[in-house]
PDB file of C-alpha atoms and ligand atoms in Angstrom:
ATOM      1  CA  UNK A   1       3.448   4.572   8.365  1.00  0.00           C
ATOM      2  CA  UNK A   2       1.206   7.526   6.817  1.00  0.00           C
ATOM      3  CA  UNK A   3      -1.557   8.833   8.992  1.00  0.00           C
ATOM      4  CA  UNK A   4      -4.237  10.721   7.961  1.00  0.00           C
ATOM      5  CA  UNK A   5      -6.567  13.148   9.850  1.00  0.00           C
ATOM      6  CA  UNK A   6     -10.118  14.063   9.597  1.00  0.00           C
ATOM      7  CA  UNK A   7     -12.573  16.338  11.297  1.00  0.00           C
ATOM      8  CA  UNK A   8     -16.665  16.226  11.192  1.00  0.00           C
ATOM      9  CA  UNK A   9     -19.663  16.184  13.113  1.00  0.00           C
ATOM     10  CA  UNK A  10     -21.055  12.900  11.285  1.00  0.00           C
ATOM     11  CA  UNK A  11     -24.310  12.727  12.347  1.00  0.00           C
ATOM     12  CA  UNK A  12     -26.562  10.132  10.999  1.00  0.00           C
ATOM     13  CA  UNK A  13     -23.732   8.241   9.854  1.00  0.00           C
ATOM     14  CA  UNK A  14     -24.666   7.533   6.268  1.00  0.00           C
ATOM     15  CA  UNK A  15     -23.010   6.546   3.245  1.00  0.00           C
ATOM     16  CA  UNK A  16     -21.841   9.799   2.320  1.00  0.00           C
ATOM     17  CA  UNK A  17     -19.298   9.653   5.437  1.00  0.00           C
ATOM     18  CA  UNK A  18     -18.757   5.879   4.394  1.00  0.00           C
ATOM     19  CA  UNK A  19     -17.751   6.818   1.006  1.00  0.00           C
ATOM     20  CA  UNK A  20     -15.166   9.816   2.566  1.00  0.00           C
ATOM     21  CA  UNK A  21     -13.330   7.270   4.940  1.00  0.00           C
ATOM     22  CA  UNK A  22     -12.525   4.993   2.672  1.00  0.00           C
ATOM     23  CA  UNK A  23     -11.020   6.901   0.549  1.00  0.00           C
ATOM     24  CA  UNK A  24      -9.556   8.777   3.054  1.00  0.00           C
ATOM     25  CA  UNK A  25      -7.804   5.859   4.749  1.00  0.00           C
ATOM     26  CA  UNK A  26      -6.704   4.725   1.392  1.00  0.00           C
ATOM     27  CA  UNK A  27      -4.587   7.839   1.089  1.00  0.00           C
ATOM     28  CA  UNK A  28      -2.664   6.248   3.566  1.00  0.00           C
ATOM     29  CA  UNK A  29      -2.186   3.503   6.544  1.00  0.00           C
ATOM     30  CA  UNK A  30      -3.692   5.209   9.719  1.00  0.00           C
ATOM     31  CA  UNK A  31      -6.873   7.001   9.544  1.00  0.00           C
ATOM     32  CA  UNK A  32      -8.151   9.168  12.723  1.00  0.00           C
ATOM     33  CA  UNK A  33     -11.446  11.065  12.758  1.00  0.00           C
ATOM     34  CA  UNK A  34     -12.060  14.106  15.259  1.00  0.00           C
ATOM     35  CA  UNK A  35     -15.391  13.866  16.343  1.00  0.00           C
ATOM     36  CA  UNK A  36     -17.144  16.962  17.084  1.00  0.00           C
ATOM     37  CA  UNK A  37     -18.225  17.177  20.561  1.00  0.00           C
ATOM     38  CA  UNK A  38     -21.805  18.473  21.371  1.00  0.00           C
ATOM     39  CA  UNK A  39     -20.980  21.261  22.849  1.00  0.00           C
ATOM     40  CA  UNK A  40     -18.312  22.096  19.308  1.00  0.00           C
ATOM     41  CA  UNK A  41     -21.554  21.597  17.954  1.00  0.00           C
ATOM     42  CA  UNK A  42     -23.263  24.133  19.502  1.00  0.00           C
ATOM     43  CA  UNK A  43     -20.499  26.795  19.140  1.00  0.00           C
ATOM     44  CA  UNK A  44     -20.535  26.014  15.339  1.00  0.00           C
ATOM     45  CA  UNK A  45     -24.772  26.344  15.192  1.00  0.00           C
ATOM     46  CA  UNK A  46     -25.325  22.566  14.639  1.00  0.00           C
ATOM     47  CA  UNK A  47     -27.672  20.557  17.254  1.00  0.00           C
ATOM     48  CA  UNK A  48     -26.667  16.527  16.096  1.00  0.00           C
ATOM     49  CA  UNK A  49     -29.377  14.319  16.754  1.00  0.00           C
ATOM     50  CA  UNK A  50     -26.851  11.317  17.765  1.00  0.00           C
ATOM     51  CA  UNK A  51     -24.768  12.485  20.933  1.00  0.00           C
ATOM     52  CA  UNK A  52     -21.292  12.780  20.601  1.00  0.00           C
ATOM     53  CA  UNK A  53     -20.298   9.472  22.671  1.00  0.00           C
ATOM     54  CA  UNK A  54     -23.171   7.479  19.637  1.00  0.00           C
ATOM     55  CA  UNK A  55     -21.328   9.017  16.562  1.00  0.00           C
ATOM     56  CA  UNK A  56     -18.149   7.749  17.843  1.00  0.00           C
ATOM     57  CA  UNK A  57     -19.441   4.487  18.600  1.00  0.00           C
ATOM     58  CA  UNK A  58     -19.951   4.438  14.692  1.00  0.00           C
ATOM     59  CA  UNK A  59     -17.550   5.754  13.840  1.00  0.00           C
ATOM     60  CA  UNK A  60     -14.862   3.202  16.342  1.00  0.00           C
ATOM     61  CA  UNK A  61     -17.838   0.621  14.218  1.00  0.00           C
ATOM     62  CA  UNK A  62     -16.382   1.741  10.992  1.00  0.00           C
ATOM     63  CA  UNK A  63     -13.730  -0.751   9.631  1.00  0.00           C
ATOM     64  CA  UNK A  64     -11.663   2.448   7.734  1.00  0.00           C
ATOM     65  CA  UNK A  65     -10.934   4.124  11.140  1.00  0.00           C
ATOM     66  CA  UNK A  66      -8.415   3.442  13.345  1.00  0.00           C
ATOM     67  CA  UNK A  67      -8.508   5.843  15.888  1.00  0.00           C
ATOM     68  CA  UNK A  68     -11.656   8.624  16.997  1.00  0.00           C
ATOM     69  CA  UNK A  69     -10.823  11.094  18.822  1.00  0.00           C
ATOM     70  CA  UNK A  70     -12.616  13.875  20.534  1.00  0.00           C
ATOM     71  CA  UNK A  71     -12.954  17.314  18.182  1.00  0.00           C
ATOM     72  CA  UNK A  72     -13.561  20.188  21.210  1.00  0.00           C
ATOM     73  CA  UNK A  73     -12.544  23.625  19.444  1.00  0.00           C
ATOM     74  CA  UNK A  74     -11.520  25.490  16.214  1.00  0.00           C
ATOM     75  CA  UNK A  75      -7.669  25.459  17.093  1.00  0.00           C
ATOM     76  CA  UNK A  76      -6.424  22.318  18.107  1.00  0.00           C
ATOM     77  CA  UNK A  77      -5.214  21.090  14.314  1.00  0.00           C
ATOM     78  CA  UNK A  78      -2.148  21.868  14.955  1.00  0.00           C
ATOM     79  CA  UNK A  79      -1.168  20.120  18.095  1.00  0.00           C
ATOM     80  CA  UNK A  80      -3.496  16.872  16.639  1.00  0.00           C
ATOM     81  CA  UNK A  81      -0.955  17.193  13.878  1.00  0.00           C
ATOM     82  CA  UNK A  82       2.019  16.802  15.948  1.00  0.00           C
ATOM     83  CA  UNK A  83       0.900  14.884  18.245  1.00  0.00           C
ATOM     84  CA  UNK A  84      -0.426  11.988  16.273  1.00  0.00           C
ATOM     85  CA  UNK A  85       2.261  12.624  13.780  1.00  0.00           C
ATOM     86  CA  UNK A  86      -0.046  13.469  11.188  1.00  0.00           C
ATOM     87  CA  UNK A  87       1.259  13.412   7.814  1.00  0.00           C
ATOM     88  CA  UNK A  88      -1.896  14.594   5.886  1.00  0.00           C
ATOM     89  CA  UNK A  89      -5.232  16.217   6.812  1.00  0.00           C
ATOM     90  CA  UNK A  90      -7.593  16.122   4.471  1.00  0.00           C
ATOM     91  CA  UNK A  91     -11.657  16.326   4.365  1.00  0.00           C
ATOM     92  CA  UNK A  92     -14.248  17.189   1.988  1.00  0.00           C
ATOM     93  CA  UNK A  93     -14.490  20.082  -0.616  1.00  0.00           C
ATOM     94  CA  UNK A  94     -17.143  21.651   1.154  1.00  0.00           C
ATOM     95  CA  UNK A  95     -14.249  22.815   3.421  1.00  0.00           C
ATOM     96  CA  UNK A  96     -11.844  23.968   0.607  1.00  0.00           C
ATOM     97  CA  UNK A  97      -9.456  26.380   0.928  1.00  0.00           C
ATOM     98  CA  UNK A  98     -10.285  26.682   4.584  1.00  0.00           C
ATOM     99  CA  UNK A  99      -7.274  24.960   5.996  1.00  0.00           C
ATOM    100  CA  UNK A 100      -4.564  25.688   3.775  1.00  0.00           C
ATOM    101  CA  UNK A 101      -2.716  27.359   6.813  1.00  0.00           C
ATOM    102  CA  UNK A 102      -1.990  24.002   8.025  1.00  0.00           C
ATOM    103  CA  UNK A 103      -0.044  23.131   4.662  1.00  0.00           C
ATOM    104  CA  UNK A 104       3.060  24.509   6.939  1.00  0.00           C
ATOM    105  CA  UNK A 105       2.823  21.232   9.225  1.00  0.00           C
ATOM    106  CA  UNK A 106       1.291  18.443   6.525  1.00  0.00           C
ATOM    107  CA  UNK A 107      -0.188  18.184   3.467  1.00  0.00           C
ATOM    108  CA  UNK A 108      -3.427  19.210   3.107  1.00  0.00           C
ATOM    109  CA  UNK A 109      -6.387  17.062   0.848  1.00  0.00           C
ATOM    110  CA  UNK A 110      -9.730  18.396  -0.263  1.00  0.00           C
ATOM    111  CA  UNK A 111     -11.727  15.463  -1.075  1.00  0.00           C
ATOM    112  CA  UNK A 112     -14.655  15.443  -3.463  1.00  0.00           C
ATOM    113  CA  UNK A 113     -17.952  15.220  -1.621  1.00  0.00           C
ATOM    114  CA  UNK A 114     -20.432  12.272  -2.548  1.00  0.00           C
ATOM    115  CA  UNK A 115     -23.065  13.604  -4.235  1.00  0.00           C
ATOM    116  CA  UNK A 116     -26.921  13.626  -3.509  1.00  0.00           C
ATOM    117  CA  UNK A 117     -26.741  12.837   0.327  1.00  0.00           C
ATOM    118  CA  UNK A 118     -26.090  14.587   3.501  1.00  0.00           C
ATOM    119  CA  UNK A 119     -27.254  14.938   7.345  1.00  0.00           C
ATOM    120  CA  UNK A 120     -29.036  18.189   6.522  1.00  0.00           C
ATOM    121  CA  UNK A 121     -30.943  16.532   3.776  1.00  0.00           C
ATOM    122  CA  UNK A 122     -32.182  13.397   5.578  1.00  0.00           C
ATOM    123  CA  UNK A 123     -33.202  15.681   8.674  1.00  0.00           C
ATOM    124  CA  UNK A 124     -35.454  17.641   6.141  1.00  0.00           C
ATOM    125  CA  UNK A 125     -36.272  14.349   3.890  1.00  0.00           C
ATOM    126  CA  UNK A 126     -37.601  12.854   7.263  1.00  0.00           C
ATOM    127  CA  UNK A 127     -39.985  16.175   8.404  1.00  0.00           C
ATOM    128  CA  UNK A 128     -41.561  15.946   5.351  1.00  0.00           C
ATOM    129  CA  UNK A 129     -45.008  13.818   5.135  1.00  0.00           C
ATOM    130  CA  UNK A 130     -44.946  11.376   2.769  1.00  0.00           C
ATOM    131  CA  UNK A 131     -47.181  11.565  -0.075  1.00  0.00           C
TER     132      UNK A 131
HETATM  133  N1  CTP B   1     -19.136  14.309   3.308  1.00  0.00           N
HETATM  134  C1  CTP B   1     -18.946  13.791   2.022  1.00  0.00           C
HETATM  135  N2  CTP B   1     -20.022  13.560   1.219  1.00  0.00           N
HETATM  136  C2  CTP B   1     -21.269  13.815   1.649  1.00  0.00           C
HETATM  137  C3  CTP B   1     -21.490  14.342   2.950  1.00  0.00           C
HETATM  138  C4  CTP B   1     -20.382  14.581   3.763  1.00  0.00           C
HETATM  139  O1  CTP B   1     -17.815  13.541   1.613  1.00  0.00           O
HETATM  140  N3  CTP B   1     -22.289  13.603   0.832  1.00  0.00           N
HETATM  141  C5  CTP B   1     -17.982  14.603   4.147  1.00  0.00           C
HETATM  142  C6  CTP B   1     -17.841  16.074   4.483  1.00  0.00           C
HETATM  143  O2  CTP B   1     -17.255  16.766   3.397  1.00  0.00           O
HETATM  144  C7  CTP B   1     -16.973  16.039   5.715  1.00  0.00           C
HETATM  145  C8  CTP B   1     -17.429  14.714   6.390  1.00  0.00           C
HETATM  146  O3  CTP B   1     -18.126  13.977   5.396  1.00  0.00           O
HETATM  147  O4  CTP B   1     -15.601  15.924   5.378  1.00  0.00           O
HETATM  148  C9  CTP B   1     -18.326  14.964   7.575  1.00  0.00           C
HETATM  149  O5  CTP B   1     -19.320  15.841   7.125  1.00  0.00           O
HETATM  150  P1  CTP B   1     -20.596  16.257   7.958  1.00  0.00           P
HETATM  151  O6  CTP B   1     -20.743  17.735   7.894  1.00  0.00           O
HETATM  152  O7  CTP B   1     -20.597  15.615   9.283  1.00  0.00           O
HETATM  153  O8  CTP B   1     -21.734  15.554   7.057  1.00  0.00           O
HETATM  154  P2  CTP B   1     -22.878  16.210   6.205  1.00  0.00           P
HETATM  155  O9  CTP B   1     -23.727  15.101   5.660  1.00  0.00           O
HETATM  156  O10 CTP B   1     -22.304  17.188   5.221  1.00  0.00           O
HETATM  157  O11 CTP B   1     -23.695  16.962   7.348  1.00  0.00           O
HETATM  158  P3  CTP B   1     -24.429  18.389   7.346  1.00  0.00           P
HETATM  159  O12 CTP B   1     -25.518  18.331   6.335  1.00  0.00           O
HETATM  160  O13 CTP B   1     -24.939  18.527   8.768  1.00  0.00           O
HETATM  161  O14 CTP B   1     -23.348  19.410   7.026  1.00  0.00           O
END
């Protein structure tokens, strides 16, 4: 049994994130995703607009995830890895390079990011009046 990791805030779950679980749990048979908390959120400068306990309801929604789990700081990767017997983490290239230290305990994946769509761009896409 392979499982994979993942870490992200995924707020306004769109098909963007769709797109990067699927493919992630295709790299192998378990797929968990480490939500970021609200208060994570805060300590990396993002406010979501879905709370932490809604984006994991989505996520738990999502038929490519088997397992959410709470994300709460920048240095719990490792003991995720071993505790949930993670064989690789992986997440999109926006993030590349960033957690190669962890290629000591699994492999490590930098999946290309769908293009055209994220959270940031819907928030602003929204504010905007329409014409
Ligand atoms: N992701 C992706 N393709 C996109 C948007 C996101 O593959 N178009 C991936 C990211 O690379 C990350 C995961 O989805 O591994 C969660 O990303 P997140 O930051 O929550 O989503 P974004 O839409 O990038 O949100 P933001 O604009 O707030 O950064």
């Amino acid at each position: 049994m392979k499982t994979i990791i993942t870490y992200g805030t995924f707020d306004l779950f769109h098909y963007g994130h769709v797109r990067l679980l699927k493919r992630l749990k295709a790299l192998g048979d378990r797929l968990i995703v480490a939500v970021s908390t609200d208060e994570f959120n805060a300590i990396k400068g993002k406010a979501a607009f879905f709370s932490h306990a809604q984006r994991v309801e989505m996520l738990q929604a999502c038929k490519h995830v088997d397992l959410v789990i709470a994300e709460t700081h920048w240095q719990q990767k490792i003991a995720d890895i071993k505790r949930y017997n993670v064989d690789t983490f992986a997440i999109g290239n926006d993030w590349q390079g960033s957690f190669d230290f962890l290629k000591q305990y699994c492999e490590v994946v930098y999946l290309t990011r769908t293009q055209d769509v994220s959270t940031t761009d819907i928030k602003v896409d929204l504010r905007q009046p329409s014409e």
